[in-house]
CSV table of C-alpha atoms in Angstrom, one decimal:
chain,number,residue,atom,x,y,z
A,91,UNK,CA,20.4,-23.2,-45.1
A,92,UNK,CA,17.1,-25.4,-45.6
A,93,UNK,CA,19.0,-28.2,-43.7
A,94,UNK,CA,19.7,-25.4,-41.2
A,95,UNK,CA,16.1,-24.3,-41.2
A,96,UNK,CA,14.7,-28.3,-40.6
A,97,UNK,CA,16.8,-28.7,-37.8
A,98,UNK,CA,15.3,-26.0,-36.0
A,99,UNK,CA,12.1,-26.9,-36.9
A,100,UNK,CA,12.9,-30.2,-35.4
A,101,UNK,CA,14.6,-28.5,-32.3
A,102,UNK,CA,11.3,-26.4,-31.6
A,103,UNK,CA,8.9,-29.1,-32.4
A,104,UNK,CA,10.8,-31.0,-29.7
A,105,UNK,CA,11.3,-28.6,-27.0
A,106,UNK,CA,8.9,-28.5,-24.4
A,107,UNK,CA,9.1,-25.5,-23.4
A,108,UNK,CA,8.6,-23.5,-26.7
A,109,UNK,CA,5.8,-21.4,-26.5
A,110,UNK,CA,3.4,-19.4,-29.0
A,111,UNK,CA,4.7,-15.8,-29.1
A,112,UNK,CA,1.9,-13.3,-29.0
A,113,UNK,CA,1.4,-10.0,-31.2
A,114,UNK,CA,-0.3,-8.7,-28.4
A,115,UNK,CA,-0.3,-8.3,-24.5
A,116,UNK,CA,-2.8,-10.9,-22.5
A,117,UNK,CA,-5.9,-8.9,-21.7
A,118,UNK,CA,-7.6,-6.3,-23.7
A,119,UNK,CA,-5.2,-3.8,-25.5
A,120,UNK,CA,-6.6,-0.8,-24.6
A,121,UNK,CA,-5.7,-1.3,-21.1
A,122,UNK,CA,-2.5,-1.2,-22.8
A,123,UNK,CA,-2.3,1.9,-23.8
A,124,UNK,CA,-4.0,2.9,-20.7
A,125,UNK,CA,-1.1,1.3,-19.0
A,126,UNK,CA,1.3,2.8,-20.7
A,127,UNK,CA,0.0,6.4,-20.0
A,128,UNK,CA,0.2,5.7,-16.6
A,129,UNK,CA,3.5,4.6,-16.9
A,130,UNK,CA,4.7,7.8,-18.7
A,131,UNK,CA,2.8,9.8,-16.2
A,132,UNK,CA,4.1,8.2,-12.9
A,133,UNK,CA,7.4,8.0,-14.1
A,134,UNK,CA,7.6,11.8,-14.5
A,135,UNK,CA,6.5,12.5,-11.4
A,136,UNK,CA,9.0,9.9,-10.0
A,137,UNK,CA,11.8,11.9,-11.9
A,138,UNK,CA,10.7,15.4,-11.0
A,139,UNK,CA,10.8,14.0,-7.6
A,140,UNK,CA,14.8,12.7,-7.8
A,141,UNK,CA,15.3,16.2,-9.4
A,142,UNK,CA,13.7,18.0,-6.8
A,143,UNK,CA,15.4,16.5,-4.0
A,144,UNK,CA,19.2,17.4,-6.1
A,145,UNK,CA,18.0,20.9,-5.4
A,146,UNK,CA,17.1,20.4,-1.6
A,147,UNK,CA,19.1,16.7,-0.5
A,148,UNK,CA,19.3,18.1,3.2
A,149,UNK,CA,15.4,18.8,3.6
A,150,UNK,CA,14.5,15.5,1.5
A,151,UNK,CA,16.9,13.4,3.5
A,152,UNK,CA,15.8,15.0,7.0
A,153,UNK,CA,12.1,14.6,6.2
A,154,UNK,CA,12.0,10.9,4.5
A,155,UNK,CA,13.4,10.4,7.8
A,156,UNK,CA,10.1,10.6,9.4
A,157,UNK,CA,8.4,8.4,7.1
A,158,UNK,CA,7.5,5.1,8.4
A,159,UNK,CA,9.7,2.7,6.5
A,160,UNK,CA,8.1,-0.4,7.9
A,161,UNK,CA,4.5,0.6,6.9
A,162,UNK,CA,6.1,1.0,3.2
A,163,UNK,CA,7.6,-2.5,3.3
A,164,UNK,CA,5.1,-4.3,4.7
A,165,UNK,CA,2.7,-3.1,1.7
A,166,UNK,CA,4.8,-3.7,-0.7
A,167,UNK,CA,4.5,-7.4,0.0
A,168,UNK,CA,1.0,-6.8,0.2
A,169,UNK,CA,0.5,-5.5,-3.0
A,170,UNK,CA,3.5,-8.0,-4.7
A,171,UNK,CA,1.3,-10.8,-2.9
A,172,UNK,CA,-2.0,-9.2,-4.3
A,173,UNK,CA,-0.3,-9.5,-7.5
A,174,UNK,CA,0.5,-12.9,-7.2
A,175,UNK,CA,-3.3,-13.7,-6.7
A,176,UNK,CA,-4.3,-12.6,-9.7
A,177,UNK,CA,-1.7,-14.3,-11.5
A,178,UNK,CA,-3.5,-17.5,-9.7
A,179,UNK,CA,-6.9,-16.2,-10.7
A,180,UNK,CA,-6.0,-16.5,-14.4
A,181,UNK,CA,-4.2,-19.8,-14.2
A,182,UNK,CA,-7.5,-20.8,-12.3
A,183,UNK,CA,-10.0,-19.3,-15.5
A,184,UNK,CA,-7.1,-20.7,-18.1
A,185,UNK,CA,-7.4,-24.4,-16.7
A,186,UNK,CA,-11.7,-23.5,-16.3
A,187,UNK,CA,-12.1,-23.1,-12.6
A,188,UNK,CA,-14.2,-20.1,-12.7
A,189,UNK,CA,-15.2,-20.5,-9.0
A,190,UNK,CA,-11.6,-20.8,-8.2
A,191,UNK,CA,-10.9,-18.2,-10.1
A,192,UNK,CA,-13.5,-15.6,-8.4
A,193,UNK,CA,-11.9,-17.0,-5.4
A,194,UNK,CA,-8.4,-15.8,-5.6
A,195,UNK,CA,-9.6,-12.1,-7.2
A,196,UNK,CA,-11.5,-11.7,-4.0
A,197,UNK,CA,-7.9,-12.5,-2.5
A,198,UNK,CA,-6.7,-10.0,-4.1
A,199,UNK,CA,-9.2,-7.6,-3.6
A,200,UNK,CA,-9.0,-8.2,0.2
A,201,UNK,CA,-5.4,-7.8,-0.3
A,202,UNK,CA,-5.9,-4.3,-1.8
A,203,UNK,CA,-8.0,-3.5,1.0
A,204,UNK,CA,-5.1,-4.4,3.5
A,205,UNK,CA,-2.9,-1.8,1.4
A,206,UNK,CA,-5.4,1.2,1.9
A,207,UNK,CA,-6.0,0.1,5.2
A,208,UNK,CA,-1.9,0.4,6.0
A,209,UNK,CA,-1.5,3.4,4.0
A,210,UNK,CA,-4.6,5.3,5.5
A,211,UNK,CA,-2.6,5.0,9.2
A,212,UNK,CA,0.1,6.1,7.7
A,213,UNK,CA,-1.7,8.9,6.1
A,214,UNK,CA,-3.3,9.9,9.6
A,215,UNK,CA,-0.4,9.6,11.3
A,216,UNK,CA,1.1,11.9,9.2
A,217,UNK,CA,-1.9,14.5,8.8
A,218,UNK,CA,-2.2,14.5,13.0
A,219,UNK,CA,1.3,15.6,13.7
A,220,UNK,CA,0.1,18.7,10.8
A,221,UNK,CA,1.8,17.8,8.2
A,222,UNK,CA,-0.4,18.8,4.8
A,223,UNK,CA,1.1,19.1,1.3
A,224,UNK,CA,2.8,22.9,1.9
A,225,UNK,CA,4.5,21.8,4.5
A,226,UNK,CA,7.7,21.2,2.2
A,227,UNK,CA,9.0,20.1,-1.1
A,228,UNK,CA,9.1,16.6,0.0
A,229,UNK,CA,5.8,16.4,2.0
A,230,UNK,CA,4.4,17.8,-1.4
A,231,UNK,CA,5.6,14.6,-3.4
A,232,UNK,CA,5.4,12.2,-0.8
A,233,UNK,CA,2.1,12.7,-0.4
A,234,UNK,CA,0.8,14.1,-3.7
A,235,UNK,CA,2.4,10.4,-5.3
A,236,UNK,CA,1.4,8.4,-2.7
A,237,UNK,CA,-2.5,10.0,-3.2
A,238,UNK,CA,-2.4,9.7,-6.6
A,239,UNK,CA,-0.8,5.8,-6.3
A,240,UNK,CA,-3.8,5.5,-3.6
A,241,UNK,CA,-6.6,6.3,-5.9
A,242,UNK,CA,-5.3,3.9,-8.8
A,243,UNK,CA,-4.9,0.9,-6.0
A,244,UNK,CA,-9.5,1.8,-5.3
A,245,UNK,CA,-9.8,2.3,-9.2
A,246,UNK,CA,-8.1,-1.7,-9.2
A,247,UNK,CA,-10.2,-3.1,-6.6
A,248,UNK,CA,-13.0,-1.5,-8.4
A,249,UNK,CA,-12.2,-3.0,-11.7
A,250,UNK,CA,-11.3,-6.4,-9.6
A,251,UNK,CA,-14.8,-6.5,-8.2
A,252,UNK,CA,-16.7,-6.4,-11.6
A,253,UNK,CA,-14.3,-9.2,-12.8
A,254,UNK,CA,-15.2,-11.1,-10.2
A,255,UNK,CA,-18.5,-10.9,-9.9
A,256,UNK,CA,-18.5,-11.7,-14.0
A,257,UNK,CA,-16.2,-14.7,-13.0
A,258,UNK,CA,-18.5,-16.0,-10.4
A,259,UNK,CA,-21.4,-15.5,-13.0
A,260,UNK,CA,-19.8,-18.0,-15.3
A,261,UNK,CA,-18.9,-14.9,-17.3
A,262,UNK,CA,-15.3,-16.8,-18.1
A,263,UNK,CA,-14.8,-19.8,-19.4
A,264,UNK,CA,-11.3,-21.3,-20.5
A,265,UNK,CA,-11.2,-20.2,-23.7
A,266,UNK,CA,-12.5,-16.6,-22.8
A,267,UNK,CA,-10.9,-14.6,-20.2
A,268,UNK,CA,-9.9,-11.9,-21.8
A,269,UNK,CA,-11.7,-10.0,-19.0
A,270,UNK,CA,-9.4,-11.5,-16.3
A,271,UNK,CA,-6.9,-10.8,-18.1
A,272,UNK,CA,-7.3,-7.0,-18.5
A,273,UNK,CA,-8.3,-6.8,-14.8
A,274,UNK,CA,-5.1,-8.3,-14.0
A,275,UNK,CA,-2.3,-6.4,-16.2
A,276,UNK,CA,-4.0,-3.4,-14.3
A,277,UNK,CA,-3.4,-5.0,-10.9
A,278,UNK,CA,0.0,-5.7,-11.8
A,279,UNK,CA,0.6,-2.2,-12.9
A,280,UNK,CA,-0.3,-0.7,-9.7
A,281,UNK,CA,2.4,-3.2,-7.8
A,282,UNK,CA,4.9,-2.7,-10.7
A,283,UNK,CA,4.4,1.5,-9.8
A,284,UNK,CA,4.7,0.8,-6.1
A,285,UNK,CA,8.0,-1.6,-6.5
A,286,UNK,CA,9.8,1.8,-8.2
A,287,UNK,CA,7.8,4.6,-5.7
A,288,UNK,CA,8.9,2.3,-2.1
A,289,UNK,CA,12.6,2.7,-2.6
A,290,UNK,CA,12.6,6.0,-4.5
A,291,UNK,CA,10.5,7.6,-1.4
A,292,UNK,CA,11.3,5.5,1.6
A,293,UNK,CA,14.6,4.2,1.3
A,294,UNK,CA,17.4,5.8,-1.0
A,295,UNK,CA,19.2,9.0,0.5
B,247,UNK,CA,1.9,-29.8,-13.1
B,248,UNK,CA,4.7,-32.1,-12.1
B,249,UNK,CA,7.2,-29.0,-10.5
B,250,UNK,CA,7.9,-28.9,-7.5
B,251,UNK,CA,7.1,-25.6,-6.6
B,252,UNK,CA,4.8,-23.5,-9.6
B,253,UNK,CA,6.4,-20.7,-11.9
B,254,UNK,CA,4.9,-17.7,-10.1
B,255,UNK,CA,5.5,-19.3,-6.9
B,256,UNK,CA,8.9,-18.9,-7.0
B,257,UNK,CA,8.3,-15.4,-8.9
B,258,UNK,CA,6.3,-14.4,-6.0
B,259,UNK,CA,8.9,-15.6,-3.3
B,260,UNK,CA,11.9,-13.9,-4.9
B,261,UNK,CA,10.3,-10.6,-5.3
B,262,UNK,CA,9.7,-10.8,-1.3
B,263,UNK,CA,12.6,-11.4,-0.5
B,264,UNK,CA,13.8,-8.8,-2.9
B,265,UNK,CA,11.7,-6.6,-1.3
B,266,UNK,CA,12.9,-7.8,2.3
B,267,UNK,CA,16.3,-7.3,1.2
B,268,UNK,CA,15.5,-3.1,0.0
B,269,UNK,CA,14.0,-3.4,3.4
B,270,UNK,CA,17.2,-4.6,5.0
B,271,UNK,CA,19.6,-1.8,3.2
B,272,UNK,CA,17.3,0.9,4.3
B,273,UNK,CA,17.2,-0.4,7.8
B,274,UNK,CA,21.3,-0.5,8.0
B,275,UNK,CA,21.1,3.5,7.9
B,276,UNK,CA,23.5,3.5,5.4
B,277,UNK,CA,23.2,5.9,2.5
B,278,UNK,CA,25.5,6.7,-0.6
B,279,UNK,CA,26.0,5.9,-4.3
B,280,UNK,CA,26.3,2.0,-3.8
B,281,UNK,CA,23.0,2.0,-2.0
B,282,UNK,CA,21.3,3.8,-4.2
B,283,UNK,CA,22.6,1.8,-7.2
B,284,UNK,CA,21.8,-1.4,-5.2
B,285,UNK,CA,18.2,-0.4,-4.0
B,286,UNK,CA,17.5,1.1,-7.7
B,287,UNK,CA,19.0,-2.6,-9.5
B,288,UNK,CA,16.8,-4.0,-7.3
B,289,UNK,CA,13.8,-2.4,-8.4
B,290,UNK,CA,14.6,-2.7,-11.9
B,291,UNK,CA,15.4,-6.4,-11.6
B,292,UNK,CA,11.9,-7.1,-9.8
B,293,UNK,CA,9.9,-4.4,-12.0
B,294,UNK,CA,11.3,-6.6,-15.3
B,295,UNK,CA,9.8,-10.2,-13.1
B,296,UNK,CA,6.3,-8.1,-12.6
B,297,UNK,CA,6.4,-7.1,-16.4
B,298,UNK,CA,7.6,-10.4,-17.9
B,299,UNK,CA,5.8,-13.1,-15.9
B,300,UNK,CA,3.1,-11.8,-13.9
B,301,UNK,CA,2.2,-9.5,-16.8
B,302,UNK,CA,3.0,-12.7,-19.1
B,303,UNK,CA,4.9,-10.0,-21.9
B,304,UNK,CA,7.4,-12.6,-22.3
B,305,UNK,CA,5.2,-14.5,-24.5
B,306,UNK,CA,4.5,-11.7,-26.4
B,307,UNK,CA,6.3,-9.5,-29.4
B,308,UNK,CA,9.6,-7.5,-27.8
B,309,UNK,CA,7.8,-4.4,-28.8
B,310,UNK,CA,5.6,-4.8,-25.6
B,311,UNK,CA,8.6,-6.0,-23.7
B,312,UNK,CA,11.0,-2.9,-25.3
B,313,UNK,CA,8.3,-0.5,-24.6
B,314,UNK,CA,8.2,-1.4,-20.5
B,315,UNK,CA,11.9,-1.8,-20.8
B,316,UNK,CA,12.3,1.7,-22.1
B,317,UNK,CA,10.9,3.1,-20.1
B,318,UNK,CA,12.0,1.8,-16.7
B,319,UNK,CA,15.3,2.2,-17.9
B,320,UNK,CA,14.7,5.6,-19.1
B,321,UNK,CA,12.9,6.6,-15.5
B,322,UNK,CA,15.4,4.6,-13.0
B,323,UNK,CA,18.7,5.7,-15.1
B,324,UNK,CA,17.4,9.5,-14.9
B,325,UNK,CA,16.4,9.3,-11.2
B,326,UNK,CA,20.9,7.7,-10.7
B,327,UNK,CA,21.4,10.4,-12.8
B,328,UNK,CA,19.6,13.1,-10.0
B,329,UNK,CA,21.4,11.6,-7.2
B,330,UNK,CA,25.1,11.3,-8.7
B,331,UNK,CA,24.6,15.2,-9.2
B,332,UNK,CA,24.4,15.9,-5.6
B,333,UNK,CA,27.9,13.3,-5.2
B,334,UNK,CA,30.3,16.2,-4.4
């Protein structure tokens, strides 16, 4: 067994890719738990929604076919892209480049923009031909989720734009970031809620 | 960094074209259990990228990792569940 044990230590020392395993999530931890709630809380609503439609498949699959499928594509790779810019602001802060790193959160912050801009005509197309949340079951959840996913993607840019300004303060340095961090495992949540709502609401029938 | 092409480059590129592809399947018109098991693997399999690299979890304990695990499986496997009860 101890010869066993050395050669592992030998094989990890070696390896190039071994990497430090953390107790915790990057960022602060109570966005953690924040995360987590939202998690819980989305995902009911995306399973009262799948068991709401068992009861009315006809009306959900007539009405998602009104729904503007493109618009719902085309900001998912907004926010997935959005995502991927603050995953380059935190490589920027982790290497030191705190002006780089200001840089690519107002990326994504102008990417989140793009998003509510999208989803807002899709939102008045929708209101002008009269359709409100009692129109039916699935009008209720598509827009009631949708909302609700709106109002975190603002609470994200919000959090984004104090991060950045912080960042472009010198606020961050290479050794502390946990700020950027915690401003992007939020971000991420927000795409990572949108990745399950796009095909739940838009796509599968 | 002597890649050629960064980590969450290609992270960022596959869940497009993921995306593009649940794009694709809903644009065929066709509907059923296959699709909805395809379009719902999908999302799992791109939720799991978002959660272990842009999240960075995979360097952390699998607690973290079970707990977003759990639940997406949880949540995705109940939703299959919803839709194979309208299957006649």
């Amino acid at each position: 067994m101890v010869v066993n044990f050395n050669y592992m230590n030998i094989l990890i020392n070696n390896s190039r890719c071994t990497r430090q395993i953390y107790a915790t999530p990057p960022g602060d931890l109570a966005i953690w738990f924040f995360i987590f709630a939202e998690l819980l809380a989305f995902g009911i609503f995306f399973v009262a929604y799948a068991f709401a439609r068992a009861h009315n498949v006809a009306l959900f699959d007539e009405s998602q076919q009104h729904l503007n499928r493109t618009s719902g594509a085309i900001n998912t790779l907004v926010l997935i892209t959005g995502s991927y810019f603050m995953v380059r602001a935190v490589e920027s802060i982790k290497q030191g480049y705190a002006n780089q790193c200001a840089r690519w959160i107002g990326a994504a912050i102008g990417f989140g923009a793009l998003f509510l801009l999208i989803k807002s005509f899709e939102f008045y197309s929708k209101f002008s031909d009269g359709i409100t949340l009692s129109t039916n079951t699935f009008y209720m959840f598509y827009l009631s989720l949708t909302i609700f996913h709106f109002m975190h993607v603002i609470l994200g840019m919000v959090i984004l734009v104090a991060v950045m300004i912080k960042a472009k303060q010198g606020g961050y340095s290479a050794e502390n970031h946990t700020g950027v961090e915690t401003g992007a495992a939020y971000w991420h949540m927000v795409d990572l809620l949108w990745i399950i709502l796009f095909p739940l609401i838009y796509v599968i029938h | 960094m002597n890649k050629l092409i960064r980590p969450s480059t290609l992270i960022w590129l596959v869940l497009m074209l993921l995306t593009v592809a649940t794009y694709a399947i809903g644009e065929a018109g066709v509907g059923g259990t296959a699709m909805m098991l395809t379009v719902l693997g999908i999302a799992v399999l791109k939720v799991q990228m978002v959660a272990n690299y842009f999240m960075e979890l995979r360097h952390t304990r699998w607690l973290w990792r079970g707990i977003v695990l759990g639940w997406l499986v949880s949540v995705t496997g109940l939703i299959a569940i919803a839709y194979l009860t309208t299957i006649k």
